[in-house]
Amino acid sequence: MFKKRRESLLEAARKNGCNIVASATPQNIFYTTGFWGDGTVIIKEDGTSLLTNPLEGERAKKQAKDCDVIVSKIGKSLKDLVLEHISSKGKVCFDDVKMSLQFSIKEALKDNVIFDPNLFYSVRRIKDEEEIANIAQAGRIADKLYDYASVIIKPGIRERELAADLLAKAIKSGCDLPFYASTQNPIIVASGPNASFPHADLTDRRLSDGDFVTIDLVVRFNGYVIDTTRTFALGRVCDEAKKVYEIVKSAQEIGIKTAKPDVVAEKVDKEVRDIINAKGYGEFFVHGTGHGVGLDVHEPPSLRMNSKEVLQKNDVVTVEPGIYIPNKFGIRIEDTIIVSKGTEPFTKFPKELLIL
Ligand SMILES: [Mn+2]
Protein backbone atom coordinates (compact mmCIF):
# COMPACT_ATOMS: atom_id res chain seq x y z
CA MET A 1 0.00 0.00 0.00
CA PHE A 2 2.74 2.49 0.97
CA LYS A 3 4.77 1.21 -1.98
CA LYS A 4 1.94 2.01 -4.39
CA ARG A 5 1.43 5.49 -2.92
CA ARG A 6 5.15 6.25 -3.11
CA GLU A 7 5.29 5.07 -6.71
CA SER A 8 2.35 7.32 -7.62
CA LEU A 9 4.10 10.29 -6.00
CA LEU A 10 7.37 9.60 -7.82
CA GLU A 11 5.48 9.26 -11.08
CA ALA A 12 3.75 12.60 -10.52
CA ALA A 13 7.09 14.20 -9.57
CA ARG A 14 8.74 12.95 -12.76
CA LYS A 15 6.28 15.11 -14.69
CA ASN A 16 7.91 18.06 -12.92
CA GLY A 17 11.39 16.78 -13.83
CA CYS A 18 12.08 15.51 -10.29
CA ASN A 19 13.27 12.09 -9.09
CA ILE A 20 12.91 12.64 -5.33
CA VAL A 21 9.80 13.53 -3.32
CA ALA A 22 10.01 15.04 0.16
CA SER A 23 7.53 16.29 2.74
CA ALA A 24 7.58 17.62 6.29
CA THR A 25 3.78 17.64 6.66
CA PRO A 26 2.39 15.12 9.24
CA GLN A 27 -0.48 14.13 6.92
CA ASN A 28 1.92 13.34 4.08
CA ILE A 29 4.36 11.51 6.33
CA PHE A 30 1.43 9.42 7.56
CA TYR A 31 0.23 8.83 4.01
CA THR A 32 3.60 7.42 2.96
CA THR A 33 4.87 5.72 6.15
CA GLY A 34 2.04 5.27 8.69
CA PHE A 35 3.74 7.59 11.21
CA TRP A 36 1.96 10.86 12.12
CA GLY A 37 4.34 13.37 13.67
CA ASP A 38 7.33 15.66 13.24
CA GLY A 39 9.92 14.78 10.64
CA THR A 40 10.69 14.74 6.97
CA VAL A 41 9.99 11.85 4.63
CA ILE A 42 12.27 11.46 1.62
CA ILE A 43 11.09 9.14 -1.14
CA LYS A 44 13.54 7.99 -3.79
CA GLU A 45 13.34 5.32 -6.43
CA ASP A 46 15.68 3.10 -4.38
CA GLY A 47 13.99 3.55 -0.99
CA THR A 48 12.31 5.79 1.55
CA SER A 49 13.82 7.46 4.62
CA LEU A 50 12.06 9.11 7.52
CA LEU A 51 14.24 11.68 9.24
CA THR A 52 13.08 12.73 12.66
CA ASN A 53 14.23 14.16 15.98
CA PRO A 54 14.87 12.42 19.31
CA LEU A 55 11.47 13.55 20.59
CA GLU A 56 9.70 11.45 17.95
CA GLY A 57 12.42 8.84 17.36
CA GLU A 58 11.07 5.83 19.27
CA ARG A 59 7.46 6.36 18.18
CA ALA A 60 8.55 6.79 14.56
CA LYS A 61 10.58 3.56 14.66
CA LYS A 62 7.57 1.73 16.03
CA GLN A 63 5.00 3.13 13.60
CA ALA A 64 6.74 3.87 10.28
CA LYS A 65 6.60 1.01 7.78
CA ASP A 66 8.99 -0.07 5.01
CA CYS A 67 11.47 2.77 5.46
CA ASP A 68 14.71 3.67 7.23
CA VAL A 69 14.07 5.78 10.30
CA ILE A 70 17.00 8.09 10.94
CA VAL A 71 17.01 10.09 14.18
CA SER A 72 19.07 13.27 14.57
CA LYS A 73 21.46 13.55 17.51
CA ILE A 74 20.26 15.43 20.59
CA GLY A 75 21.00 19.12 20.05
CA LYS A 76 21.60 18.74 16.29
CA SER A 77 19.25 20.36 13.85
CA LEU A 78 16.94 18.17 11.79
CA LYS A 79 17.38 20.65 8.94
CA ASP A 80 21.06 19.68 8.50
CA LEU A 81 20.12 16.00 8.41
CA VAL A 82 17.51 16.73 5.73
CA LEU A 83 19.97 18.65 3.60
CA GLU A 84 22.54 15.87 3.96
CA HIS A 85 20.04 13.32 2.66
CA ILE A 86 18.72 15.15 -0.33
CA SER A 87 21.75 17.01 -1.66
CA SER A 88 23.43 15.81 -4.85
CA LYS A 89 21.01 12.91 -5.39
CA GLY A 90 18.95 14.54 -8.13
CA LYS A 91 16.08 16.98 -8.22
CA VAL A 92 13.64 17.17 -5.32
CA CYS A 93 9.97 18.01 -5.34
CA PHE A 94 9.31 19.26 -1.80
CA ASP A 95 5.91 19.74 -0.28
CA ASP A 96 5.18 23.23 1.01
CA VAL A 97 7.35 23.93 4.08
CA LYS A 98 7.87 26.70 6.61
CA MET A 99 9.48 29.78 5.06
CA SER A 100 12.64 29.45 7.16
CA LEU A 101 13.23 25.85 6.08
CA GLN A 102 12.29 26.67 2.51
CA PHE A 103 14.95 29.37 2.45
CA SER A 104 17.73 27.01 3.69
CA ILE A 105 16.73 24.25 1.30
CA LYS A 106 16.64 26.63 -1.65
CA GLU A 107 20.02 28.06 -0.66
CA ALA A 108 21.59 24.59 -0.44
CA LEU A 109 19.95 22.95 -3.47
CA LYS A 110 19.47 25.95 -5.76
CA ASP A 111 17.91 24.70 -9.02
CA ASN A 112 17.68 21.14 -7.73
CA VAL A 113 14.52 21.75 -5.74
CA ILE A 114 10.96 22.86 -6.43
CA PHE A 115 8.19 23.44 -3.90
CA ASP A 116 4.79 22.09 -4.83
CA PRO A 117 2.09 21.53 -2.21
CA ASN A 118 -0.25 20.18 -4.89
CA LEU A 119 1.81 17.10 -5.67
CA PHE A 120 0.67 15.23 -2.57
CA TYR A 121 -2.87 16.56 -2.80
CA SER A 122 -3.19 15.39 -6.41
CA VAL A 123 -2.20 11.84 -5.45
CA ARG A 124 -4.13 11.83 -2.15
CA ARG A 125 -7.36 12.85 -3.89
CA ILE A 126 -8.18 9.40 -5.19
CA LYS A 127 -8.78 7.19 -2.16
CA ASP A 128 -7.66 3.56 -2.07
CA GLU A 129 -9.56 0.69 -0.44
CA GLU A 130 -7.99 1.06 2.97
CA GLU A 131 -8.69 4.80 3.07
CA ILE A 132 -12.31 4.23 2.04
CA ALA A 133 -12.71 1.60 4.79
CA ASN A 134 -11.43 4.09 7.39
CA ILE A 135 -13.78 6.85 6.24
CA ALA A 136 -16.67 4.36 6.19
CA GLN A 137 -15.91 3.41 9.80
CA ALA A 138 -15.79 7.09 10.79
CA GLY A 139 -19.20 7.42 9.09
CA ARG A 140 -20.67 4.53 11.11
CA ILE A 141 -19.45 6.17 14.32
CA ALA A 142 -20.95 9.53 13.23
CA ASP A 143 -24.29 7.76 12.72
CA LYS A 144 -24.10 6.44 16.28
CA LEU A 145 -23.33 9.95 17.52
CA TYR A 146 -26.44 11.31 15.78
CA ASP A 147 -28.53 8.52 17.33
CA TYR A 148 -27.14 9.60 20.68
CA ALA A 149 -27.72 13.30 19.93
CA SER A 150 -31.38 12.61 19.15
CA VAL A 151 -31.71 11.10 22.64
CA ILE A 152 -29.93 13.84 24.61
CA ILE A 153 -31.24 16.92 22.78
CA LYS A 154 -33.80 18.31 25.22
CA PRO A 155 -35.02 21.79 26.13
CA GLY A 156 -32.71 23.19 28.83
CA ILE A 157 -29.47 21.44 27.84
CA ARG A 158 -26.67 23.89 27.02
CA GLU A 159 -24.79 23.83 23.71
CA ARG A 160 -21.55 23.19 25.62
CA GLU A 161 -23.00 20.23 27.51
CA LEU A 162 -24.30 18.71 24.30
CA ALA A 163 -20.92 19.18 22.61
CA ALA A 164 -19.04 17.72 25.59
CA ASP A 165 -21.26 14.62 25.64
CA LEU A 166 -20.84 14.08 21.90
CA LEU A 167 -17.06 14.58 22.03
CA ALA A 168 -16.73 12.14 24.93
CA LYS A 169 -18.74 9.55 23.05
CA ALA A 170 -16.70 10.12 19.88
CA ILE A 171 -13.42 9.48 21.70
CA LYS A 172 -14.81 6.44 23.55
CA SER A 173 -15.98 5.07 20.17
CA GLY A 174 -12.43 5.04 18.81
CA CYS A 175 -12.34 8.43 17.08
CA ASP A 176 -9.73 11.14 17.22
CA LEU A 177 -10.56 14.79 16.77
CA PRO A 178 -9.06 16.69 13.86
CA PHE A 179 -7.74 20.21 14.10
CA TYR A 180 -9.28 22.75 11.83
CA ALA A 181 -8.12 26.35 11.92
CA SER A 182 -11.40 28.18 11.16
CA THR A 183 -13.20 27.05 14.29
CA GLN A 184 -11.95 26.64 17.85
CA ASN A 185 -13.67 23.28 18.32
CA PRO A 186 -13.73 20.19 16.13
CA ILE A 187 -17.51 19.99 16.26
CA ILE A 188 -20.17 22.67 15.94
CA VAL A 189 -23.27 22.60 18.14
CA ALA A 190 -25.34 25.68 17.36
CA SER A 191 -28.93 26.35 18.38
CA GLY A 192 -31.56 28.95 17.59
CA PRO A 193 -30.11 32.25 16.28
CA ASN A 194 -26.54 31.01 16.99
CA ALA A 195 -26.96 28.51 14.12
CA SER A 196 -27.22 31.43 11.67
CA PHE A 197 -23.39 31.56 11.85
CA PRO A 198 -22.14 28.69 9.62
CA HIS A 199 -19.02 28.44 11.84
CA ALA A 200 -20.75 29.15 15.14
CA ASP A 201 -18.74 29.15 18.37
CA LEU A 202 -19.94 27.02 21.25
CA THR A 203 -21.95 29.00 23.78
CA ASP A 204 -23.69 28.42 27.10
CA ARG A 205 -27.06 28.96 25.44
CA ARG A 206 -29.75 26.56 26.64
CA LEU A 207 -31.81 24.83 23.96
CA SER A 208 -35.44 25.83 23.99
CA ASP A 209 -38.75 24.94 22.40
CA GLY A 210 -38.88 26.03 18.75
CA ASP A 211 -35.11 25.84 18.16
CA PHE A 212 -33.35 24.33 15.21
CA VAL A 213 -30.06 22.77 16.34
CA THR A 214 -27.18 22.24 13.93
CA ILE A 215 -24.64 19.54 14.77
CA ASP A 216 -21.60 19.49 12.49
CA LEU A 217 -19.42 16.50 13.36
CA VAL A 218 -15.85 16.26 12.17
CA VAL A 219 -14.26 13.11 13.55
CA ARG A 220 -11.26 11.09 12.51
CA PHE A 221 -10.83 7.32 12.39
CA ASN A 222 -7.35 5.93 11.83
CA GLY A 223 -6.29 9.27 10.38
CA TYR A 224 -9.28 9.74 8.08
CA VAL A 225 -11.95 12.37 8.52
CA ILE A 226 -15.70 12.27 8.13
CA ASP A 227 -17.42 15.65 7.93
CA THR A 228 -21.17 15.56 8.33
CA THR A 229 -24.01 17.78 9.56
CA ARG A 230 -27.58 17.22 10.67
CA THR A 231 -30.03 19.86 11.84
CA PHE A 232 -32.62 18.79 14.41
CA ALA A 233 -35.79 20.60 15.43
CA LEU A 234 -37.07 20.98 18.95
CA GLY A 235 -40.75 21.28 19.82
CA ARG A 236 -43.02 23.77 18.10
CA VAL A 237 -40.91 25.09 15.21
CA CYS A 238 -42.07 27.88 12.91
CA ASP A 239 -43.34 27.22 9.39
CA GLU A 240 -40.65 29.28 7.67
CA ALA A 241 -37.85 27.21 9.21
CA LYS A 242 -39.65 24.00 8.27
CA LYS A 243 -39.97 25.25 4.69
CA VAL A 244 -36.28 26.21 4.60
CA TYR A 245 -35.34 22.78 5.94
CA GLU A 246 -37.08 21.11 2.98
CA ILE A 247 -35.32 23.44 0.51
CA VAL A 248 -31.89 22.59 1.97
CA LYS A 249 -32.77 18.89 1.96
CA SER A 250 -33.81 18.83 -1.71
CA ALA A 251 -30.78 20.93 -2.72
CA GLN A 252 -28.49 18.48 -0.91
CA GLU A 253 -30.12 15.49 -2.65
CA ILE A 254 -29.53 17.07 -6.06
CA GLY A 255 -25.91 17.81 -5.11
CA ILE A 256 -25.28 14.17 -4.21
CA LYS A 257 -26.90 13.00 -7.45
CA THR A 258 -24.81 15.42 -9.51
CA ALA A 259 -21.43 14.55 -7.97
CA LYS A 260 -20.42 11.80 -10.42
CA PRO A 261 -17.12 10.98 -12.15
CA ASP A 262 -16.25 13.37 -15.04
CA VAL A 263 -18.53 16.16 -13.76
CA VAL A 264 -16.87 19.57 -13.35
CA ALA A 265 -17.01 20.53 -9.66
CA GLU A 266 -18.70 23.90 -10.27
CA LYS A 267 -21.68 22.06 -11.79
CA VAL A 268 -22.46 20.43 -8.44
CA ASP A 269 -22.43 23.85 -6.79
CA LYS A 270 -24.60 25.31 -9.55
CA GLU A 271 -27.29 22.61 -9.34
CA VAL A 272 -27.51 23.06 -5.57
CA ARG A 273 -27.43 26.86 -5.74
CA ASP A 274 -30.08 26.98 -8.49
CA ILE A 275 -32.61 25.27 -6.20
CA ILE A 276 -31.90 27.62 -3.31
CA ASN A 277 -31.94 30.68 -5.61
CA ALA A 278 -35.23 29.62 -7.19
CA LYS A 279 -36.83 29.56 -3.74
CA GLY A 280 -35.56 33.06 -3.02
CA TYR A 281 -32.91 32.17 -0.42
CA GLY A 282 -29.78 32.54 -2.57
CA GLU A 283 -28.33 35.42 -0.54
CA PHE A 284 -28.46 33.26 2.60
CA PHE A 285 -26.40 30.38 1.14
CA VAL A 286 -23.08 32.00 1.95
CA HIS A 287 -20.52 29.26 1.28
CA GLY A 288 -19.48 26.71 -1.32
CA THR A 289 -21.33 23.43 -1.71
CA GLY A 290 -18.51 21.15 -0.60
CA HIS A 291 -14.87 20.16 -0.43
CA GLY A 292 -12.62 17.14 -0.57
CA VAL A 293 -12.05 15.20 2.66
CA GLY A 294 -9.32 12.78 3.67
CA LEU A 295 -6.40 13.21 6.03
CA ASP A 296 -7.32 16.92 6.06
CA VAL A 297 -10.78 18.26 6.87
CA HIS A 298 -10.55 20.44 3.76
CA GLU A 299 -8.56 19.28 0.76
CA PRO A 300 -9.01 19.37 -3.03
CA PRO A 301 -11.27 19.27 -4.96
CA SER A 302 -13.38 22.25 -4.05
CA LEU A 303 -17.08 22.16 -4.99
CA ARG A 304 -17.80 25.83 -5.40
CA MET A 305 -18.47 28.48 -8.04
CA ASN A 306 -15.77 28.61 -10.72
CA SER A 307 -14.13 25.38 -9.58
CA LYS A 308 -12.97 23.78 -12.83
CA GLU A 309 -11.64 20.60 -11.22
CA VAL A 310 -13.12 17.48 -12.77
CA LEU A 311 -14.47 14.95 -10.29
CA GLN A 312 -12.90 11.53 -10.48
CA LYS A 313 -13.93 8.07 -9.33
CA ASN A 314 -13.03 7.64 -5.63
CA ASP A 315 -12.77 11.33 -4.88
CA VAL A 316 -14.25 11.77 -1.40
CA VAL A 317 -16.14 15.04 -1.03
CA THR A 318 -18.80 16.73 1.08
CA VAL A 319 -22.14 18.08 -0.14
CA GLU A 320 -23.35 20.63 2.39
CA PRO A 321 -25.78 23.36 1.41
CA GLY A 322 -27.04 25.63 4.17
CA ILE A 323 -29.38 28.58 4.59
CA TYR A 324 -28.60 31.06 7.37
CA ILE A 325 -31.12 33.74 8.34
CA PRO A 326 -29.32 36.29 10.55
CA ASN A 327 -30.65 36.56 14.12
CA LYS A 328 -33.22 33.84 13.43
CA PHE A 329 -32.00 30.36 12.54
CA GLY A 330 -29.62 28.36 10.37
CA ILE A 331 -30.01 25.01 8.64
CA ARG A 332 -27.30 22.87 7.06
CA ILE A 333 -27.33 19.26 5.90
CA GLU A 334 -24.00 17.66 5.04
CA ASP A 335 -22.77 14.24 3.99
CA THR A 336 -19.35 12.97 3.03
CA ILE A 337 -19.74 10.90 -0.13
CA ILE A 338 -17.56 8.85 -2.44
CA VAL A 339 -17.73 9.90 -6.08
CA SER A 340 -18.74 6.84 -8.11
CA LYS A 341 -21.53 5.78 -10.44
CA GLY A 342 -23.99 4.96 -7.67
CA THR A 343 -23.06 7.49 -5.03
CA GLU A 344 -23.95 6.64 -1.44
CA PRO A 345 -23.17 8.89 1.54
CA PHE A 346 -20.95 7.35 4.22
CA THR A 347 -23.45 8.53 6.83
CA LYS A 348 -26.88 6.90 6.80
CA PHE A 349 -28.59 8.87 9.57
CA PRO A 350 -31.96 10.01 8.14
CA LYS A 351 -32.37 13.48 6.67
CA GLU A 352 -36.14 13.76 7.13
CA LEU A 353 -36.85 16.58 9.57
CA LEU A 354 -36.62 15.10 13.05
CA ILE A 355 -38.68 17.10 15.54
CA LEU A 356 -37.66 16.12 19.06
MN1 LIG B 1 -17.62 20.46 5.62
PDB file of N, CA, C and O in Angstrom, residues 268-269 285 287-292 299 301-304 317-321 334:
ATOM      1  N   VAL A 268     -21.784  20.896  -9.657  1.00  0.00           N
ATOM      2  CA  VAL A 268     -22.464  20.430  -8.440  1.00  0.00           C
ATOM      3  C   VAL A 268     -22.944  21.646  -7.655  1.00  0.00           C
ATOM      4  O   VAL A 268     -24.089  21.715  -7.192  1.00  0.00           O
ATOM      5  N   ASP A 269     -22.065  22.635  -7.520  1.00  0.00           N
ATOM      6  CA  ASP A 269     -22.430  23.852  -6.794  1.00  0.00           C
ATOM      7  C   ASP A 269     -23.605  24.541  -7.482  1.00  0.00           C
ATOM      8  O   ASP A 269     -24.544  25.004  -6.833  1.00  0.00           O
ATOM      9  N   PHE A 285     -27.277  31.561   1.315  1.00  0.00           N
ATOM     10  CA  PHE A 285     -26.396  30.378   1.144  1.00  0.00           C
ATOM     11  C   PHE A 285     -24.997  30.941   0.889  1.00  0.00           C
ATOM     12  O   PHE A 285     -24.624  31.218  -0.234  1.00  0.00           O
ATOM     13  N   HIS A 287     -21.794  29.974   1.446  1.00  0.00           N
ATOM     14  CA  HIS A 287     -20.518  29.261   1.283  1.00  0.00           C
ATOM     15  C   HIS A 287     -20.623  28.310   0.097  1.00  0.00           C
ATOM     16  O   HIS A 287     -21.688  28.156  -0.502  1.00  0.00           O
ATOM     17  N   GLY A 288     -19.485  27.675  -0.222  1.00  0.00           N
ATOM     18  CA  GLY A 288     -19.479  26.713  -1.318  1.00  0.00           C
ATOM     19  C   GLY A 288     -20.270  25.467  -0.952  1.00  0.00           C
ATOM     20  O   GLY A 288     -20.633  25.245   0.215  1.00  0.00           O
ATOM     21  N   THR A 289     -20.510  24.617  -1.938  1.00  0.00           N
ATOM     22  CA  THR A 289     -21.326  23.427  -1.710  1.00  0.00           C
ATOM     23  C   THR A 289     -20.558  22.303  -1.019  1.00  0.00           C
ATOM     24  O   THR A 289     -21.141  21.515  -0.288  1.00  0.00           O
ATOM     25  N   GLY A 290     -19.253  22.237  -1.245  1.00  0.00           N
ATOM     26  CA  GLY A 290     -18.512  21.145  -0.596  1.00  0.00           C
ATOM     27  C   GLY A 290     -17.029  21.215  -0.847  1.00  0.00           C
ATOM     28  O   GLY A 290     -16.535  22.142  -1.484  1.00  0.00           O
ATOM     29  N   HIS A 291     -16.335  20.196  -0.347  1.00  0.00           N
ATOM     30  CA  HIS A 291     -14.874  20.156  -0.435  1.00  0.00           C
ATOM     31  C   HIS A 291     -14.408  18.719  -0.314  1.00  0.00           C
ATOM     32  O   HIS A 291     -15.148  17.872   0.225  1.00  0.00           O
ATOM     33  N   GLY A 292     -13.195  18.457  -0.764  1.00  0.00           N
ATOM     34  CA  GLY A 292     -12.619  17.139  -0.574  1.00  0.00           C
ATOM     35  C   GLY A 292     -12.327  16.894   0.896  1.00  0.00           C
ATOM     36  O   GLY A 292     -12.139  17.829   1.676  1.00  0.00           O
ATOM     37  N   GLU A 299      -9.619  19.500   1.746  1.00  0.00           N
ATOM     38  CA  GLU A 299      -8.564  19.283   0.759  1.00  0.00           C
ATOM     39  C   GLU A 299      -9.199  19.301  -0.634  1.00  0.00           C
ATOM     40  O   GLU A 299     -10.429  19.304  -0.753  1.00  0.00           O
ATOM     41  N   PRO A 301     -10.812  18.114  -4.155  1.00  0.00           N
ATOM     42  CA  PRO A 301     -11.273  19.270  -4.957  1.00  0.00           C
ATOM     43  C   PRO A 301     -12.264  20.128  -4.185  1.00  0.00           C
ATOM     44  O   PRO A 301     -12.857  19.688  -3.199  1.00  0.00           O
ATOM     45  N   SER A 302     -12.447  21.347  -4.664  1.00  0.00           N
ATOM     46  CA  SER A 302     -13.381  22.255  -4.047  1.00  0.00           C
ATOM     47  C   SER A 302     -14.653  22.309  -4.895  1.00  0.00           C
ATOM     48  O   SER A 302     -14.581  22.476  -6.105  1.00  0.00           O
ATOM     49  N   LEU A 303     -15.817  22.132  -4.246  1.00  0.00           N
ATOM     50  CA  LEU A 303     -17.084  22.156  -4.993  1.00  0.00           C
ATOM     51  C   LEU A 303     -17.725  23.514  -4.779  1.00  0.00           C
ATOM     52  O   LEU A 303     -18.581  23.685  -3.912  1.00  0.00           O
ATOM     53  N   ARG A 304     -17.265  24.483  -5.554  1.00  0.00           N
ATOM     54  CA  ARG A 304     -17.796  25.827  -5.400  1.00  0.00           C
ATOM     55  C   ARG A 304     -17.875  26.497  -6.757  1.00  0.00           C
ATOM     56  O   ARG A 304     -17.475  25.918  -7.765  1.00  0.00           O
ATOM     57  N   VAL A 317     -15.777  13.623  -1.167  1.00  0.00           N
ATOM     58  CA  VAL A 317     -16.138  15.043  -1.031  1.00  0.00           C
ATOM     59  C   VAL A 317     -17.372  15.209  -0.142  1.00  0.00           C
ATOM     60  O   VAL A 317     -18.112  14.258   0.075  1.00  0.00           O
ATOM     61  N   THR A 318     -17.573  16.441   0.340  1.00  0.00           N
ATOM     62  CA  THR A 318     -18.800  16.727   1.076  1.00  0.00           C
ATOM     63  C   THR A 318     -19.794  17.427   0.162  1.00  0.00           C
ATOM     64  O   THR A 318     -19.411  18.084  -0.803  1.00  0.00           O
ATOM     65  N   VAL A 319     -21.077  17.282   0.487  1.00  0.00           N
ATOM     66  CA  VAL A 319     -22.139  18.075  -0.141  1.00  0.00           C
ATOM     67  C   VAL A 319     -22.911  18.685   1.022  1.00  0.00           C
ATOM     68  O   VAL A 319     -23.501  17.948   1.820  1.00  0.00           O
ATOM     69  N   GLU A 320     -22.857  20.012   1.159  1.00  0.00           N
ATOM     70  CA  GLU A 320     -23.349  20.629   2.387  1.00  0.00           C
ATOM     71  C   GLU A 320     -23.989  22.002   2.213  1.00  0.00           C
ATOM     72  O   GLU A 320     -23.493  22.993   2.741  1.00  0.00           O
ATOM     73  N   PRO A 321     -25.111  22.062   1.497  1.00  0.00           N
ATOM     74  CA  PRO A 321     -25.780  23.361   1.414  1.00  0.00           C
ATOM     75  C   PRO A 321     -26.312  23.799   2.781  1.00  0.00           C
ATOM     76  O   PRO A 321     -26.600  22.958   3.645  1.00  0.00           O
ATOM     77  N   GLU A 334     -25.275  17.997   5.671  1.00  0.00           N
ATOM     78  CA  GLU A 334     -23.995  17.659   5.037  1.00  0.00           C
ATOM     79  C   GLU A 334     -23.722  16.162   5.124  1.00  0.00           C
ATOM     80  O   GLU A 334     -23.925  15.548   6.160  1.00  0.00           O
TER      81      GLU A 334
END
